[in-house]
């Protein structure tokens, strides 16, 4: 069996100090301030390469899901190493183009594309549109015909498998707002054959996110093979099997399967169709490529409860509040006698006590962790919140008029600011005092 290191990342402790690749994280916090997102380029590229290699048999196009982390610096390095992109808005398409991504390697997904977004996708020459409803199909056909173009499309089919993940990130069930059930998709496919303005070149599925087992993919692919056969019988030139994203990562221990195991569940079915594989991974590329660094402001005790108040908050990383997600948290400089890092972040660790790690935002939901074994830390100590590279900064807000964090991209011993910290002036720039 292939054993995956905990997170396949390039964050490690050396003499009790946390490093991102060859760069000490404490030095980054000193130079760029906190809260600070730190990304490892080697991790981003290592994960991209791992996907390209594991699925090599079906000539994969890895369309990184921009929604996971849309920083231009991140997109640029992925584009430069053969990555394609999955976008869900005109804004994401704009980012991809600005970062040097190729529209011809970009799929345009999302349940609510506007006419303007469809037009922008057509003009850019995206590889295909993932179609989520009859009404959207009509809109794409109409806009394309008016432009004198033919839009390449893939119907998004719900294979009705249970991805066994958090209900907020499960999408492949019949009752999901995404895509269409199999019968409906096939009926619609009949209609597409006679429609000007669209050509069905692919079939798309995305069954959910943070999927940690391979069975849901096996089940979905088995259905996909049959659907593609039926689509081809109708005369559609299906050349792409788009499997979506969803591969889970290790947030706490070794809960997710290695990429190679997902490949073993998916590749045989795709091979049987003769299609090229497109995929839309987000979290598995960016998730463990990023950490959020924060600084302890205060500690306080209320009855039995201990609170560690630090300068990152729910507006910086909303996943714990939104999904009760678990993120490993550990000091950047580990005090004497403590593991660097612990093998299990939830078990009792000698020299620690349970702390709620909270931020300065005025909400009880403003926490990064609850009852987490941590050493007593002084004001100014740095903390690292791991696995924060995906669905972290992209969901950040200015709630409580807090400027959003800075982001740095590390490459070995070099660190590059890829988003400067917002200023108060930035926060009010779009507002108008005059009537
Ligand atoms: C259609 C589609 N593709 C890809 C993704 C990326 O998922 P993940 O980051 O879990 O790989 C999502 C996430 O919601 C999605 O909705």
CSV table of C-alpha atoms in Angstrom, one decimal, residues 154-353:
chain,number,residue,atom,x,y,z
A,154,UNK,CA,-20.5,19.1,-21.1
A,155,UNK,CA,-23.7,18.3,-19.3
A,156,UNK,CA,-23.2,18.1,-15.5
A,157,UNK,CA,-24.8,14.8,-14.5
A,158,UNK,CA,-25.7,13.9,-10.9
A,159,UNK,CA,-24.8,10.3,-10.6
A,160,UNK,CA,-26.7,10.1,-7.3
A,161,UNK,CA,-23.9,8.6,-5.2
A,162,UNK,CA,-23.3,9.5,-1.6
A,163,UNK,CA,-19.9,11.1,-1.3
A,164,UNK,CA,-20.0,10.6,2.5
A,165,UNK,CA,-18.8,14.1,3.3
A,166,UNK,CA,-20.1,17.2,5.1
A,167,UNK,CA,-23.6,18.0,3.8
A,168,UNK,CA,-22.6,21.5,2.8
A,169,UNK,CA,-20.0,20.2,0.4
A,170,UNK,CA,-22.0,17.2,-1.0
A,171,UNK,CA,-23.2,17.8,-4.5
A,172,UNK,CA,-23.7,14.6,-6.4
A,173,UNK,CA,-27.0,13.5,-4.8
A,174,UNK,CA,-30.2,13.7,-6.7
A,175,UNK,CA,-31.6,16.5,-4.5
A,176,UNK,CA,-28.5,18.7,-5.0
A,177,UNK,CA,-28.9,22.2,-6.6
A,178,UNK,CA,-26.1,21.3,-8.9
A,179,UNK,CA,-26.3,19.5,-12.2
A,180,UNK,CA,-29.2,17.2,-13.4
A,181,UNK,CA,-30.2,13.7,-12.6
A,182,UNK,CA,-29.4,11.0,-15.1
A,183,UNK,CA,-32.8,10.7,-16.8
A,184,UNK,CA,-33.2,14.4,-17.2
A,185,UNK,CA,-29.7,14.8,-18.6
A,186,UNK,CA,-30.3,12.1,-21.2
A,187,UNK,CA,-33.6,13.7,-22.2
A,188,UNK,CA,-31.8,17.0,-22.5
A,189,UNK,CA,-29.1,15.4,-24.5
A,190,UNK,CA,-31.7,14.3,-27.1
A,191,UNK,CA,-32.7,17.9,-27.5
A,192,UNK,CA,-29.1,19.2,-27.8
A,193,UNK,CA,-28.6,17.1,-30.9
A,194,UNK,CA,-30.9,19.4,-32.8
A,195,UNK,CA,-29.7,22.6,-31.2
A,196,UNK,CA,-27.6,25.2,-33.0
A,197,UNK,CA,-24.9,27.0,-31.1
A,198,UNK,CA,-23.8,24.1,-28.9
A,199,UNK,CA,-21.7,21.0,-29.4
A,200,UNK,CA,-21.6,18.4,-26.6
A,201,UNK,CA,-18.0,17.2,-26.4
A,202,UNK,CA,-17.9,16.1,-22.8
A,203,UNK,CA,-19.7,14.8,-19.7
A,204,UNK,CA,-19.2,16.3,-16.3
A,205,UNK,CA,-19.7,15.1,-12.8
A,206,UNK,CA,-18.6,16.6,-9.4
A,207,UNK,CA,-19.9,14.6,-6.5
A,208,UNK,CA,-18.7,16.7,-3.6
A,209,UNK,CA,-15.7,18.0,-1.7
A,210,UNK,CA,-13.3,16.6,0.9
A,211,UNK,CA,-14.1,13.0,-0.1
A,212,UNK,CA,-11.8,10.7,1.8
A,213,UNK,CA,-12.7,7.3,0.3
A,214,UNK,CA,-12.5,6.0,-3.2
A,215,UNK,CA,-15.9,4.2,-3.4
A,216,UNK,CA,-18.0,7.2,-4.3
A,217,UNK,CA,-15.8,7.8,-7.3
A,218,UNK,CA,-15.9,4.1,-8.3
A,219,UNK,CA,-19.7,4.2,-8.2
A,220,UNK,CA,-19.9,7.5,-10.1
A,221,UNK,CA,-17.5,6.3,-12.9
A,222,UNK,CA,-19.5,3.1,-13.4
A,223,UNK,CA,-22.5,5.2,-14.1
A,224,UNK,CA,-20.5,7.7,-16.2
A,225,UNK,CA,-19.3,4.9,-18.5
A,226,UNK,CA,-23.0,4.0,-19.3
A,227,UNK,CA,-24.1,7.6,-19.7
A,228,UNK,CA,-21.3,8.3,-22.2
A,229,UNK,CA,-22.2,5.3,-24.2
A,230,UNK,CA,-25.8,6.5,-24.5
A,231,UNK,CA,-24.7,10.1,-25.3
A,232,UNK,CA,-22.5,8.7,-28.1
A,233,UNK,CA,-25.5,6.6,-29.5
A,234,UNK,CA,-27.3,9.9,-29.8
A,235,UNK,CA,-24.5,11.2,-32.0
A,236,UNK,CA,-22.6,13.4,-29.5
A,237,UNK,CA,-18.9,13.5,-30.0
A,238,UNK,CA,-17.9,12.9,-26.4
A,239,UNK,CA,-14.2,13.3,-26.1
A,240,UNK,CA,-13.9,14.4,-22.4
A,241,UNK,CA,-14.8,12.7,-19.2
A,242,UNK,CA,-14.8,15.5,-16.6
A,243,UNK,CA,-14.6,13.9,-13.2
A,244,UNK,CA,-14.8,17.2,-11.2
A,245,UNK,CA,-12.8,17.6,-8.0
A,246,UNK,CA,-13.4,16.6,-4.5
A,247,UNK,CA,-10.3,14.6,-3.5
A,248,UNK,CA,-10.0,14.9,0.3
A,249,UNK,CA,-6.9,15.9,2.2
A,250,UNK,CA,-5.5,15.1,5.6
A,251,UNK,CA,-6.6,17.9,8.0
A,252,UNK,CA,-6.0,15.9,11.2
A,253,UNK,CA,-4.2,12.7,10.6
A,254,UNK,CA,-4.3,10.2,7.7
A,255,UNK,CA,-8.0,10.3,7.0
A,256,UNK,CA,-7.8,10.8,3.2
A,257,UNK,CA,-6.7,8.3,0.7
A,258,UNK,CA,-3.6,8.9,-1.5
A,259,UNK,CA,-4.1,10.3,-5.0
A,260,UNK,CA,-2.9,7.0,-6.5
A,261,UNK,CA,-5.8,5.2,-4.9
A,262,UNK,CA,-8.3,7.7,-6.3
A,263,UNK,CA,-6.7,7.1,-9.7
A,264,UNK,CA,-7.1,3.3,-9.4
A,265,UNK,CA,-10.8,3.8,-8.8
A,266,UNK,CA,-11.3,6.2,-11.7
A,267,UNK,CA,-8.8,5.4,-14.5
A,268,UNK,CA,-10.2,2.0,-15.7
A,269,UNK,CA,-13.7,3.4,-16.3
A,270,UNK,CA,-12.3,6.4,-18.2
A,271,UNK,CA,-10.0,4.2,-20.2
A,272,UNK,CA,-13.1,2.1,-21.2
A,273,UNK,CA,-14.7,5.2,-22.7
A,274,UNK,CA,-11.6,6.2,-24.7
A,275,UNK,CA,-12.1,9.8,-23.4
A,276,UNK,CA,-9.5,12.2,-22.1
A,277,UNK,CA,-9.8,12.9,-18.4
A,278,UNK,CA,-10.5,16.4,-17.2
A,279,UNK,CA,-10.5,17.0,-13.5
A,280,UNK,CA,-11.2,20.0,-11.3
A,281,UNK,CA,-9.2,19.5,-8.1
A,282,UNK,CA,-8.9,22.5,-5.7
A,283,UNK,CA,-8.4,21.4,-2.1
A,284,UNK,CA,-6.0,18.6,-2.9
A,285,UNK,CA,-3.6,21.0,-4.6
A,286,UNK,CA,-3.9,24.1,-2.4
A,287,UNK,CA,-5.2,22.9,1.0
A,288,UNK,CA,-2.0,21.7,2.5
A,289,UNK,CA,0.1,24.2,0.6
A,290,UNK,CA,-0.9,27.0,2.9
A,291,UNK,CA,-0.9,27.9,6.6
A,292,UNK,CA,-2.3,30.9,8.4
A,293,UNK,CA,0.1,32.5,10.8
A,294,UNK,CA,-1.2,34.5,13.7
A,295,UNK,CA,0.1,36.2,16.8
A,296,UNK,CA,-1.2,35.7,20.3
A,297,UNK,CA,-2.8,38.9,21.8
A,298,UNK,CA,-4.1,37.8,25.1
A,299,UNK,CA,-5.0,34.7,27.1
A,300,UNK,CA,-7.8,34.6,29.6
A,301,UNK,CA,-9.7,32.1,31.7
A,302,UNK,CA,-13.4,32.0,32.4
A,303,UNK,CA,-14.2,29.2,34.9
A,304,UNK,CA,-12.7,26.1,33.5
A,305,UNK,CA,-12.4,27.5,30.0
A,306,UNK,CA,-9.2,28.9,28.7
A,307,UNK,CA,-9.2,31.3,25.7
A,308,UNK,CA,-6.2,32.0,23.6
A,309,UNK,CA,-7.1,35.3,21.7
A,310,UNK,CA,-4.9,35.8,18.7
A,311,UNK,CA,-5.1,38.1,15.7
A,312,UNK,CA,-6.5,35.8,13.1
A,313,UNK,CA,-10.3,35.5,13.2
A,314,UNK,CA,-13.3,34.0,11.4
A,315,UNK,CA,-13.1,36.8,8.8
A,316,UNK,CA,-9.6,35.4,7.9
A,317,UNK,CA,-10.5,31.7,8.0
A,318,UNK,CA,-14.2,30.9,8.3
A,319,UNK,CA,-14.1,27.1,7.9
A,320,UNK,CA,-14.2,26.2,11.6
A,321,UNK,CA,-17.2,28.5,12.1
A,322,UNK,CA,-18.9,27.4,8.9
A,323,UNK,CA,-18.3,23.7,8.8
A,324,UNK,CA,-16.9,23.0,12.2
A,325,UNK,CA,-13.8,22.1,10.3
A,326,UNK,CA,-10.7,20.9,12.1
A,327,UNK,CA,-7.4,22.6,11.5
A,328,UNK,CA,-4.2,21.6,13.2
A,329,UNK,CA,-2.8,24.4,15.3
A,330,UNK,CA,0.7,24.5,16.9
A,331,UNK,CA,3.2,27.2,17.9
A,332,UNK,CA,5.7,28.4,15.3
A,333,UNK,CA,8.4,28.2,17.9
A,334,UNK,CA,7.8,25.1,20.0
A,335,UNK,CA,8.5,25.5,23.7
A,336,UNK,CA,11.2,23.2,25.2
A,337,UNK,CA,10.0,19.7,25.9
A,338,UNK,CA,7.0,19.7,23.5
A,339,UNK,CA,6.8,17.7,20.3
A,340,UNK,CA,7.5,19.5,17.0
A,341,UNK,CA,4.9,18.7,15.9
A,342,UNK,CA,2.7,16.2,17.9
A,343,UNK,CA,1.5,13.2,16.0
A,344,UNK,CA,-2.0,13.6,17.2
A,345,UNK,CA,-3.2,17.2,17.8
A,346,UNK,CA,-6.3,16.1,19.7
A,347,UNK,CA,-4.8,13.7,22.2
A,348,UNK,CA,-3.6,14.8,25.6
A,349,UNK,CA,-0.1,16.1,25.3
A,350,UNK,CA,2.1,16.6,28.4
A,351,UNK,CA,2.8,20.2,29.0
A,352,UNK,CA,-0.4,21.4,27.4
A,353,UNK,CA,-3.9,22.4,28.5
